[in-house]
Tab-separated table of C-alpha atoms in Angstrom:
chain	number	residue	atom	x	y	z
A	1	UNK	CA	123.841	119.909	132.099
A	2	UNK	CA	121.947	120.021	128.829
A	3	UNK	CA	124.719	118.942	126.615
A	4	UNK	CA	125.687	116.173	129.115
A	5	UNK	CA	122.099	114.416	128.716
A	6	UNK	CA	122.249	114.907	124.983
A	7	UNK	CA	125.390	113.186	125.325
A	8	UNK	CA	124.214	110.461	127.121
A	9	UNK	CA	120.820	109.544	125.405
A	10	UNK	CA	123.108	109.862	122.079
A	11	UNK	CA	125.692	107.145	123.141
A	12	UNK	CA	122.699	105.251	124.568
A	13	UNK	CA	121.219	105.607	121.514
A	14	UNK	CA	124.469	104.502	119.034
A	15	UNK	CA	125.002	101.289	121.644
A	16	UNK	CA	121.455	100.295	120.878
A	17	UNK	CA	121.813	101.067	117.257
A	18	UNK	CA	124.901	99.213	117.242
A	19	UNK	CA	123.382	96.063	119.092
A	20	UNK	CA	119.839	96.058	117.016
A	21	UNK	CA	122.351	95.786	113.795
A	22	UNK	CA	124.594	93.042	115.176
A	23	UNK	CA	121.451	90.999	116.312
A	24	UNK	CA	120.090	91.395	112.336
A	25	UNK	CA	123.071	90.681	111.334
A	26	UNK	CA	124.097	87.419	113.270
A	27	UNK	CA	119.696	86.053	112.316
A	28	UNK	CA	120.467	83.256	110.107
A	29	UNK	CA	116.585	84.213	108.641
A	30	UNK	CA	117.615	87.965	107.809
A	31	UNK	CA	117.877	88.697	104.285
A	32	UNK	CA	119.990	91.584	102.921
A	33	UNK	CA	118.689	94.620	101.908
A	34	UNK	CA	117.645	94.306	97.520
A	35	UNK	CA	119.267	97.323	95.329
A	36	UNK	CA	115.589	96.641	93.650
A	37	UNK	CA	114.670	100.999	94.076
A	38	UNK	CA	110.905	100.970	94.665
A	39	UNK	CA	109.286	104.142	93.107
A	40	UNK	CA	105.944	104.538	94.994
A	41	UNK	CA	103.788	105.724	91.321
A	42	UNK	CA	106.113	103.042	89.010
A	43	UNK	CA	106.191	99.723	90.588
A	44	UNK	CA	107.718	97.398	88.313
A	45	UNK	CA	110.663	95.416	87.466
A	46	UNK	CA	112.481	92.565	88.455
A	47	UNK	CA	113.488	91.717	92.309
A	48	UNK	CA	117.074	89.946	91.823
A	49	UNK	CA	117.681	89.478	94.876
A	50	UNK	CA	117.391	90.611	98.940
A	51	UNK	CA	114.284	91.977	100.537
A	52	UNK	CA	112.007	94.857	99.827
A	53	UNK	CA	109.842	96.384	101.672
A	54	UNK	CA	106.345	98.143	101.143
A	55	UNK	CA	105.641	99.820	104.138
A	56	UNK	CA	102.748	102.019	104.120
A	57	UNK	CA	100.181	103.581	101.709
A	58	UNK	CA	99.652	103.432	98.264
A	59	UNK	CA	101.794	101.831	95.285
A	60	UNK	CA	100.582	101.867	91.575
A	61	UNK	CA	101.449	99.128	89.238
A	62	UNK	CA	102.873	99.816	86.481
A	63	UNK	CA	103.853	96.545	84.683
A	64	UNK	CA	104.892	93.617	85.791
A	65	UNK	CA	107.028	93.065	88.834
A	66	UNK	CA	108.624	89.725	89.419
A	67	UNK	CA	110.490	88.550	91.958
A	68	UNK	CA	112.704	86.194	91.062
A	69	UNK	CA	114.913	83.365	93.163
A	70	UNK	CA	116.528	84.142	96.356
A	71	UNK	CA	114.903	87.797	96.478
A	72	UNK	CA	111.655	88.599	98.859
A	73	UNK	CA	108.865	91.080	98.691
A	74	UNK	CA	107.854	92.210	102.409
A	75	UNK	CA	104.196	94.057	102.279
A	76	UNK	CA	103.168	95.627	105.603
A	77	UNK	CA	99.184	95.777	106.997
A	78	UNK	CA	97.171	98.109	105.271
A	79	UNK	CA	99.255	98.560	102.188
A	80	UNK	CA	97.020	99.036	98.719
A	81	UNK	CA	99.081	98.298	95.460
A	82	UNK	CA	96.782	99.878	92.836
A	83	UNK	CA	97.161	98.371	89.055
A	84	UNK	CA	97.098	101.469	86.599
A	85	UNK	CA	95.068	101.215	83.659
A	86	UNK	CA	96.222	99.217	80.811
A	87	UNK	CA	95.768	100.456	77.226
A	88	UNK	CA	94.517	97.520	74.531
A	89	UNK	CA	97.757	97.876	72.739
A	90	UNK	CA	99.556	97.224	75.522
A	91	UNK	CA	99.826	93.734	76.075
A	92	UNK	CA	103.179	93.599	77.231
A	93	UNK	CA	102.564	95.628	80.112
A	94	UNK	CA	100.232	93.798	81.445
A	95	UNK	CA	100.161	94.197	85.159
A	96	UNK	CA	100.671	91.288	87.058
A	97	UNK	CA	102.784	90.240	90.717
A	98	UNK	CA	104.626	87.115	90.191
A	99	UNK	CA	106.953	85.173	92.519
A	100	UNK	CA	109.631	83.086	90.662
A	101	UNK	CA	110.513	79.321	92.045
A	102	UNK	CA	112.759	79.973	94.766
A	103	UNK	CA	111.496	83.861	96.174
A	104	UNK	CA	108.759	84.260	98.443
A	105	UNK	CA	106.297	87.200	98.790
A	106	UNK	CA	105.800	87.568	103.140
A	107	UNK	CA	102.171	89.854	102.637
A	108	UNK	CA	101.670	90.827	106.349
A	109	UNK	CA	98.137	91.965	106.644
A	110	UNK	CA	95.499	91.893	109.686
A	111	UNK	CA	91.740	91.685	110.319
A	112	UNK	CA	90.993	94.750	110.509
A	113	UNK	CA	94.448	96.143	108.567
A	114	UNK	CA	94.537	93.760	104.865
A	115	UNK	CA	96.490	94.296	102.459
A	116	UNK	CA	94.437	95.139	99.165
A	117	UNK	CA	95.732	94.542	95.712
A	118	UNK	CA	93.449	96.033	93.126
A	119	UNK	CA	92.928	98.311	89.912
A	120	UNK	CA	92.111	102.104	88.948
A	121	UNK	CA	89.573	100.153	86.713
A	122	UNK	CA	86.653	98.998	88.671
A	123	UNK	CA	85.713	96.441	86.947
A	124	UNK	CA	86.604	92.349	86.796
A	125	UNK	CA	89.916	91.816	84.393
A	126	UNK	CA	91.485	94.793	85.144
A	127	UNK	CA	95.110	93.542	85.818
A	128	UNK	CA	96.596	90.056	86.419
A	129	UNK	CA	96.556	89.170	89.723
A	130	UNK	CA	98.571	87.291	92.136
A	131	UNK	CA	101.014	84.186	90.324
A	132	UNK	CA	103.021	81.777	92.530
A	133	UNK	CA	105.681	79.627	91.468
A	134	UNK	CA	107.084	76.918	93.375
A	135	UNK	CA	108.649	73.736	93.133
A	136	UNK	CA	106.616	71.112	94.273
A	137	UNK	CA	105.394	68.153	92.458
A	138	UNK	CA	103.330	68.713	89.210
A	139	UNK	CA	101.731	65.828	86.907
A	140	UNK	CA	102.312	67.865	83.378
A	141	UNK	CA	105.995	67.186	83.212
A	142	UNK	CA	106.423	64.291	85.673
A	143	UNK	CA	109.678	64.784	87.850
A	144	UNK	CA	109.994	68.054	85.660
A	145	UNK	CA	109.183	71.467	85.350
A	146	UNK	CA	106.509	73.007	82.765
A	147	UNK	CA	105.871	76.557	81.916
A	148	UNK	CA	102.902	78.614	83.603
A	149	UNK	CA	100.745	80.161	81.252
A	150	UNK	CA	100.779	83.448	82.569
A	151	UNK	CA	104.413	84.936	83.496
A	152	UNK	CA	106.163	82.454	81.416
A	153	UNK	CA	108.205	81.346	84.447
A	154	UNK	CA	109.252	77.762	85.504
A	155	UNK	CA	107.170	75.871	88.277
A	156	UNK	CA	106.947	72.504	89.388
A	157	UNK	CA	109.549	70.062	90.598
A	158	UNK	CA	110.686	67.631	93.318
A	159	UNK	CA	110.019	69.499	96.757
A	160	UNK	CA	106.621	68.939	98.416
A	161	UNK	CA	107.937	71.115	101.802
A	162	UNK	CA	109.245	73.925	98.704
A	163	UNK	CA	108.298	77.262	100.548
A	164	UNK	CA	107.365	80.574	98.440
A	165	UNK	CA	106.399	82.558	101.607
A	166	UNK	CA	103.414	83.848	103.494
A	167	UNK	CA	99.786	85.385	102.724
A	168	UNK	CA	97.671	86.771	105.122
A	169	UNK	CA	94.893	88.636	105.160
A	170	UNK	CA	94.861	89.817	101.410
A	171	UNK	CA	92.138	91.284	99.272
A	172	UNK	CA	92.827	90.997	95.526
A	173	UNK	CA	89.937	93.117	93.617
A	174	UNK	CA	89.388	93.380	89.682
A	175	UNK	CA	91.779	90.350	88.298
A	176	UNK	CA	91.427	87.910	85.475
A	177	UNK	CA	93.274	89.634	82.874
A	178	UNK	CA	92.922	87.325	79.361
A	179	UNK	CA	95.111	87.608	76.664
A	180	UNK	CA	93.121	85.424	75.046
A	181	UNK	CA	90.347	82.196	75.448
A	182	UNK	CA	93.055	79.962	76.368
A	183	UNK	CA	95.520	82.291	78.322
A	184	UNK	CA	94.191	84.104	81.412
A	185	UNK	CA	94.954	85.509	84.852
A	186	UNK	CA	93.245	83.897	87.910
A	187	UNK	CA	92.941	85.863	90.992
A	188	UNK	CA	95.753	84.177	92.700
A	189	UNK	CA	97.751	81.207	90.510
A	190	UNK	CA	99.240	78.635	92.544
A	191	UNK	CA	101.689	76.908	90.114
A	192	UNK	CA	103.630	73.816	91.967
A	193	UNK	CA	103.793	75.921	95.295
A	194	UNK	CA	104.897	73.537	98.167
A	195	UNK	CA	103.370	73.359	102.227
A	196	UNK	CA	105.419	75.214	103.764
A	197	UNK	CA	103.757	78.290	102.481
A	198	UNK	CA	101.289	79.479	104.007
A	199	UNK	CA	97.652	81.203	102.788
A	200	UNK	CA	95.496	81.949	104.957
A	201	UNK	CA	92.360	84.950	105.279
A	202	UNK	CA	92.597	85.867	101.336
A	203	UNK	CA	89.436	86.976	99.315
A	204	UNK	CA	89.382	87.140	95.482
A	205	UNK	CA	86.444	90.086	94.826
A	206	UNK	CA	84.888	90.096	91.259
A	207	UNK	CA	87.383	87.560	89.534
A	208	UNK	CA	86.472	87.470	85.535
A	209	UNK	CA	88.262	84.422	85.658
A	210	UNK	CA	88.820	81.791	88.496
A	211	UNK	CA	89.266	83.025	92.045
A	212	UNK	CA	91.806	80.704	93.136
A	213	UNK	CA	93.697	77.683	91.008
A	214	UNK	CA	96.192	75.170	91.699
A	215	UNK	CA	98.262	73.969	89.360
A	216	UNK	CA	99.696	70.751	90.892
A	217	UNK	CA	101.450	71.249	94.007
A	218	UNK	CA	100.886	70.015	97.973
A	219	UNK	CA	100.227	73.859	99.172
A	220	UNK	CA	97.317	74.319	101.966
A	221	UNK	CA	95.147	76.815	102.506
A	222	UNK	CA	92.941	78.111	105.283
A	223	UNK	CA	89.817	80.795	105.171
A	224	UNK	CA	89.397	81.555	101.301
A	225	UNK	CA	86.727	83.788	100.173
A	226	UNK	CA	85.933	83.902	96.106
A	227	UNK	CA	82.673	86.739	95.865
A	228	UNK	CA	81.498	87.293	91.759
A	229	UNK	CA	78.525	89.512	91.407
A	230	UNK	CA	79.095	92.133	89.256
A	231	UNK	CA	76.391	90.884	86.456
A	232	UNK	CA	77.790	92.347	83.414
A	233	UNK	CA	80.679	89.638	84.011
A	234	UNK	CA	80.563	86.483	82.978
A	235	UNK	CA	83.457	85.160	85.245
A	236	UNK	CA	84.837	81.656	85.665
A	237	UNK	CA	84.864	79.344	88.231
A	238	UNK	CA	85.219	79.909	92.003
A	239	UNK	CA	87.730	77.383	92.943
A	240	UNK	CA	89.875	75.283	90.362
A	241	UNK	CA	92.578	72.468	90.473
A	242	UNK	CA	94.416	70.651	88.340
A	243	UNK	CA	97.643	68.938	87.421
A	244	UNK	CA	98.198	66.845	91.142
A	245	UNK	CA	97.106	69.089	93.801
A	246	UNK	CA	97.647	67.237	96.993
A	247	UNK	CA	96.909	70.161	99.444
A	248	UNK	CA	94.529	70.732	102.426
A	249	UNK	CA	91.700	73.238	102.734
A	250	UNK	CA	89.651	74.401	105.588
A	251	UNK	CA	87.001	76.938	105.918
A	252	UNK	CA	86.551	78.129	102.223
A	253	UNK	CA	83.609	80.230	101.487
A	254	UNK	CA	82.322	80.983	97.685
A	255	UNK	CA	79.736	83.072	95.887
A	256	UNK	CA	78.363	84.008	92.605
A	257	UNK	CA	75.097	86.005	91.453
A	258	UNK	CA	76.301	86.521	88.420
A	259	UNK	CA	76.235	84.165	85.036
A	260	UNK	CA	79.830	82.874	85.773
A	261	UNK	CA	80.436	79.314	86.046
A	262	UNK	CA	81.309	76.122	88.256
A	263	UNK	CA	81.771	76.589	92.705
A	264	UNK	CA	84.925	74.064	91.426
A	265	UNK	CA	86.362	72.486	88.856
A	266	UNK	CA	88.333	69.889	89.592
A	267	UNK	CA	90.592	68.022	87.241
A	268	UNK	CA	93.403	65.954	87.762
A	269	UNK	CA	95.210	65.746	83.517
A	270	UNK	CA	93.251	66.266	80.704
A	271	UNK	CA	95.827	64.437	78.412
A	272	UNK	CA	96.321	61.645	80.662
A	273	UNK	CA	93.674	60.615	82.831
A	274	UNK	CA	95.962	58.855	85.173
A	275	UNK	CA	99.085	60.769	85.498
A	276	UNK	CA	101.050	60.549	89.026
A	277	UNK	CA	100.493	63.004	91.342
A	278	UNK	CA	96.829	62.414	91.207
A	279	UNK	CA	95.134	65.756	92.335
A	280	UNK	CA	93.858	64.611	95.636
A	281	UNK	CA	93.169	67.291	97.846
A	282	UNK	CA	90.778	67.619	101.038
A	283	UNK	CA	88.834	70.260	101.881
A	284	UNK	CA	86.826	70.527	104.897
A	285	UNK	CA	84.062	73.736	106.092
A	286	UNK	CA	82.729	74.738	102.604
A	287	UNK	CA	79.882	76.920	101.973
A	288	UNK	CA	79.301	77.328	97.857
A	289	UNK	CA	76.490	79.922	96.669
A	290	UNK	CA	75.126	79.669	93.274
A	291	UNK	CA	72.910	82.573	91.560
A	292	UNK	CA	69.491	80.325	92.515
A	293	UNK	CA	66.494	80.620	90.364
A	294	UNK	CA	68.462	83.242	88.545
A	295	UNK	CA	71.272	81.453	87.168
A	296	UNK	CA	71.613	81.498	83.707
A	297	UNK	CA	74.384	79.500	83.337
A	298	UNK	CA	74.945	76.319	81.000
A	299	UNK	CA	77.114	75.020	83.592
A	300	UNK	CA	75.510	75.395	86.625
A	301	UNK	CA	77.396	72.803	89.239
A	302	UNK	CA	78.588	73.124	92.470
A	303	UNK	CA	81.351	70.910	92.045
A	304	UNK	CA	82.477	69.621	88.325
A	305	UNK	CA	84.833	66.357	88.983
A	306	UNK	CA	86.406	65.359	86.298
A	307	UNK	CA	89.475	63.707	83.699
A	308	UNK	CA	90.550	61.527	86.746
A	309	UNK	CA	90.802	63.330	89.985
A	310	UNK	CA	90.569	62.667	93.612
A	311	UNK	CA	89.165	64.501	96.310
A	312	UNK	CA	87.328	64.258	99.881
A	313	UNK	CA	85.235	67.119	100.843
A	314	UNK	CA	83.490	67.159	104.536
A	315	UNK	CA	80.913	69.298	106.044
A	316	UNK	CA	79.565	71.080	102.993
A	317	UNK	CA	77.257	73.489	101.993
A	318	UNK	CA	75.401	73.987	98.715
A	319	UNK	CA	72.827	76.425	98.180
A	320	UNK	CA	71.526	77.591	94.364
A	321	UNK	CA	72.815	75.703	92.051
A	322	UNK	CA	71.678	73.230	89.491
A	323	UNK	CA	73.485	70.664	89.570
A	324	UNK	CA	74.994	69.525	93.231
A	325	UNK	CA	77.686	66.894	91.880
A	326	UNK	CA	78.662	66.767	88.033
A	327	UNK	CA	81.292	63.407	87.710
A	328	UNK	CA	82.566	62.995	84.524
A	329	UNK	CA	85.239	60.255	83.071
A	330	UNK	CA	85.317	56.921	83.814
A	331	UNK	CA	88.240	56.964	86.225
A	332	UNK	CA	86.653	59.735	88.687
A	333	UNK	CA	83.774	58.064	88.654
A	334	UNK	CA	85.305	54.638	89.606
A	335	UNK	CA	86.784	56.732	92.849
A	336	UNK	CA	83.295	57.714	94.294
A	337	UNK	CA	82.571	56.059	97.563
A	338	UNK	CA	86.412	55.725	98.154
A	339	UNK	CA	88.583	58.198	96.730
A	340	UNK	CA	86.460	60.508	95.650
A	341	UNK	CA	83.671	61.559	98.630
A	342	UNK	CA	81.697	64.041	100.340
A	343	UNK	CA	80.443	63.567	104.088
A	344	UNK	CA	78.257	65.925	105.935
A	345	UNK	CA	76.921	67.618	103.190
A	346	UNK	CA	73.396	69.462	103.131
A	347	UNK	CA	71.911	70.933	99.788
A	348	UNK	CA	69.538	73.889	99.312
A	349	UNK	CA	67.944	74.921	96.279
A	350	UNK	CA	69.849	72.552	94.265
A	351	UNK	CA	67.892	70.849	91.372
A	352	UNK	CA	69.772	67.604	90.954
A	353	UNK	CA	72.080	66.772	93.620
A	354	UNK	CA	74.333	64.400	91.525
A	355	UNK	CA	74.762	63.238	87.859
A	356	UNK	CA	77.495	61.370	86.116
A	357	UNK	CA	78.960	60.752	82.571
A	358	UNK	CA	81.209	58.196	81.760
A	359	UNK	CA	84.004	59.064	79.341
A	360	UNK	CA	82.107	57.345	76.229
A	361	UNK	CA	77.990	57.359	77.491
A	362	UNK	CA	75.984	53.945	76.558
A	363	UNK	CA	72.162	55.052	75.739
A	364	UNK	CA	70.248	53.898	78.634
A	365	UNK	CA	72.704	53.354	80.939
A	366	UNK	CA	73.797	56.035	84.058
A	367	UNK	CA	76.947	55.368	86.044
A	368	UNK	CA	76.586	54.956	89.478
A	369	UNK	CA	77.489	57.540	92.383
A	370	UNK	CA	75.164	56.686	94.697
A	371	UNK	CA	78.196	56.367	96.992
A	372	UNK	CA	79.187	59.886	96.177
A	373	UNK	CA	78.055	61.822	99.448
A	374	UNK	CA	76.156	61.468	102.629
A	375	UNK	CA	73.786	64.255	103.935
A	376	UNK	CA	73.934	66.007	106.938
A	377	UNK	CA	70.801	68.434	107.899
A	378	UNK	CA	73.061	70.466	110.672
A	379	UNK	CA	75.698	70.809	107.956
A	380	UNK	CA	77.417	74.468	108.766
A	381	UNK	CA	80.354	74.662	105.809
A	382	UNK	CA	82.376	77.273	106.052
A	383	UNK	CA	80.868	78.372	109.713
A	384	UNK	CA	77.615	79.538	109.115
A	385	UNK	CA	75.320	77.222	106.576
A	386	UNK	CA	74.340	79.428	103.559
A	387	UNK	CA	75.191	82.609	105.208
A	388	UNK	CA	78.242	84.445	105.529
A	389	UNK	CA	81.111	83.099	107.624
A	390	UNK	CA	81.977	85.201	111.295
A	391	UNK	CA	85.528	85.209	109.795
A	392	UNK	CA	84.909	87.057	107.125
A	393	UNK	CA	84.337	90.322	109.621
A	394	UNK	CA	86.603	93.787	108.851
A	395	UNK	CA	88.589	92.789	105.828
A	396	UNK	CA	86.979	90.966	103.140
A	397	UNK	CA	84.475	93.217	100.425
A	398	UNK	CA	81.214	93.017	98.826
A	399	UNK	CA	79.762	89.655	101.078
């Protein structure tokens, strides 16, 4: 009687093997299995091509690992991929995740279950970070691709709706790698990504360089956290764009104690002030702490808007900075009121709530911005005023 239930449950078993395969197999969305071999304490190398798949635990970085066109990286909730130590004669191995134009990284994390990305070495610029590479419009090589400055791979393009996968809930701890003053790793590099990715619940925790930066593209982007407060960093900025960014943002929160730099910086092309796309994104729910009476900075500005780009902001919060508003170049500055404008916004501790500097000053006389923003005493940014967001609960660090 035994062996004639074993029997059964195996056939039962095969015909439901059998029928889980053929259903995979006949899922126009299922991608093949990669011959990319993932060793668990070496992770590194080059996806060609098919899907792979970190499911559980821990997974040191070794190098680089890229995953080029038609493959996919699959990360599970609660994975950590650890970045090993990097020697200083080791450039070449610098440590770095990097999705070519045409793969897509699918990081499935959860609330109270993120997946973490960070370093052996606790410390900001540690390893590289997080580099996407779509093929959405960029204003650097109109109608053409450029070169991004960290992975050396191809981004930018023709596709607005280009899709290089899903992010959610992701911690990325210790990045901003820098080769050097004019080469460095953000916390996560959006290079021409298109919309039909998606970001959403990601924090970037002690950043030496930018938390997040867009480099062109039309990506969006929902529930961002930037946090810099280790105080023997310097750091960057919180939030950057350039190049034609035409995305969306909602609900981004960002912080700094330390003697880092700008909330944003927001250009549109340095070399040509007007180049098509113009980086006009709009952002709505943001909360952006400064270091307060402590700052040290030179450049102490919620938002720097400048070399000709857009933007409309709504619902803001600004607490400890020292400049609210810094709009520089003639053709940003001829956007404000229009183009270029922030509604609902309500300041604390902020010394000078706007400036602006035309792209060749005249003694005596100041541009004006008065235009620039309304104010809004029940402003509550990114959910709650100058304090920390509700959604930030059981899987962001350090807040």
């Amino acid at each position: 009687m035994k062996k004639t239930i074993s029997t059964i449950f195996g056939l039962a078993a095969l015909s439901l093997a059998t029928l889980t395969t053929s259903c995979s197999s006949d899922d126009k969305n299922d991608v093949p299995t990669s011959d990319f071999v993932v060793v668990r304490d070496n992770l590194q190398g080059e996806i060609n091509s098919g899907e792979v798949i970190l499911e559980s635990g821990t997974y040191k970085l070794t190098g680089k690992l890229v995953v080029k066109n038609t493959a996919k990286l699959t990360i599970k909730p609660g994975v950590i991929i650890e970045a090993t130590a990097l020697a200083a004669d080791q450039l070449q191995a610098v440590r770095y995740i990097a999705v070519a134009q045409g793969g897509q990284i699918d990081v499935q994390g959860t609330a109270t279950n993120p997946v973490v990305m960070t370093s052996e070495v606790k410390k900001p610029a540690a390893w590289g970070g997080l580099v996407l590479c779509g093929k959405a419009p960029i204003n650097k090589n109109i109608g053409s691709t450029a070169t991004a400055e960290v992975s050396e791979l191809a981004y930018g393009g023709t596709d607005a709706a280009d899709n290089s996968g899903s992010i959610k809930y992701l911690r990325i701890e210790y990045p901003g790698f820098s080769y050097s003053s004019d080469k460095e790793f953000n916390g996560i590099s959006f290079f021409g990504v298109g919309n039909k990715t998606v970001v959403d619940y990601v924090q970037v925790f002690e950043s030496s360089d930018d938390g997040f930066e867009w480099f062109g593209g039309t990506v969006n982007a929902t529930h961002l956290v930037v946090s810099n407060k280790d105080a023997a960093s310097v750091g960057d900025d919180l939030f950057d764009w350039t190049e034609g960014w035409n995305g969306t943002g909602e609900n981004f929160y960002g912080i700094r104690t330390n003697a880092g730099n700008r909330g944003i910086e927001a250009d549109n092309n340095a070399n040509n002030h007007l180049a098509t796309p113009i980086s006009f994104p709009t952002i709505k729910n943001l909360t952006l702490i400064g270091a307060g009476v402590n700052d040290t900075s030179a450049e102490s500005q919620a938002f720097k808007l400048r070399v000709g780009t857009k933007g409309k902001f709504d619902n803001v919060v600004l607490k400890g900075w020292k400049t609210g508003f810094d709009v520089q170049h003639d053709e940003s500055i001829s956007y404000t009121g229009t183009d270029l404008l922030a509604t609902n916004v309500k300041f604390e501790d902020v010394t000078v709530k706007s400036k602006a500097t035309a792209t060749t000053p005249v003694t005596g006389v100041t541009p004006d911005i008065s235009k620039l923003f309304t104010e809004s005493a029940t402003a509550t940014g990114a959910g709650n005023g100058s304090g920390v967001p509700t959604w930030t609960a059981g899987w962001t660090k350090g807040l």
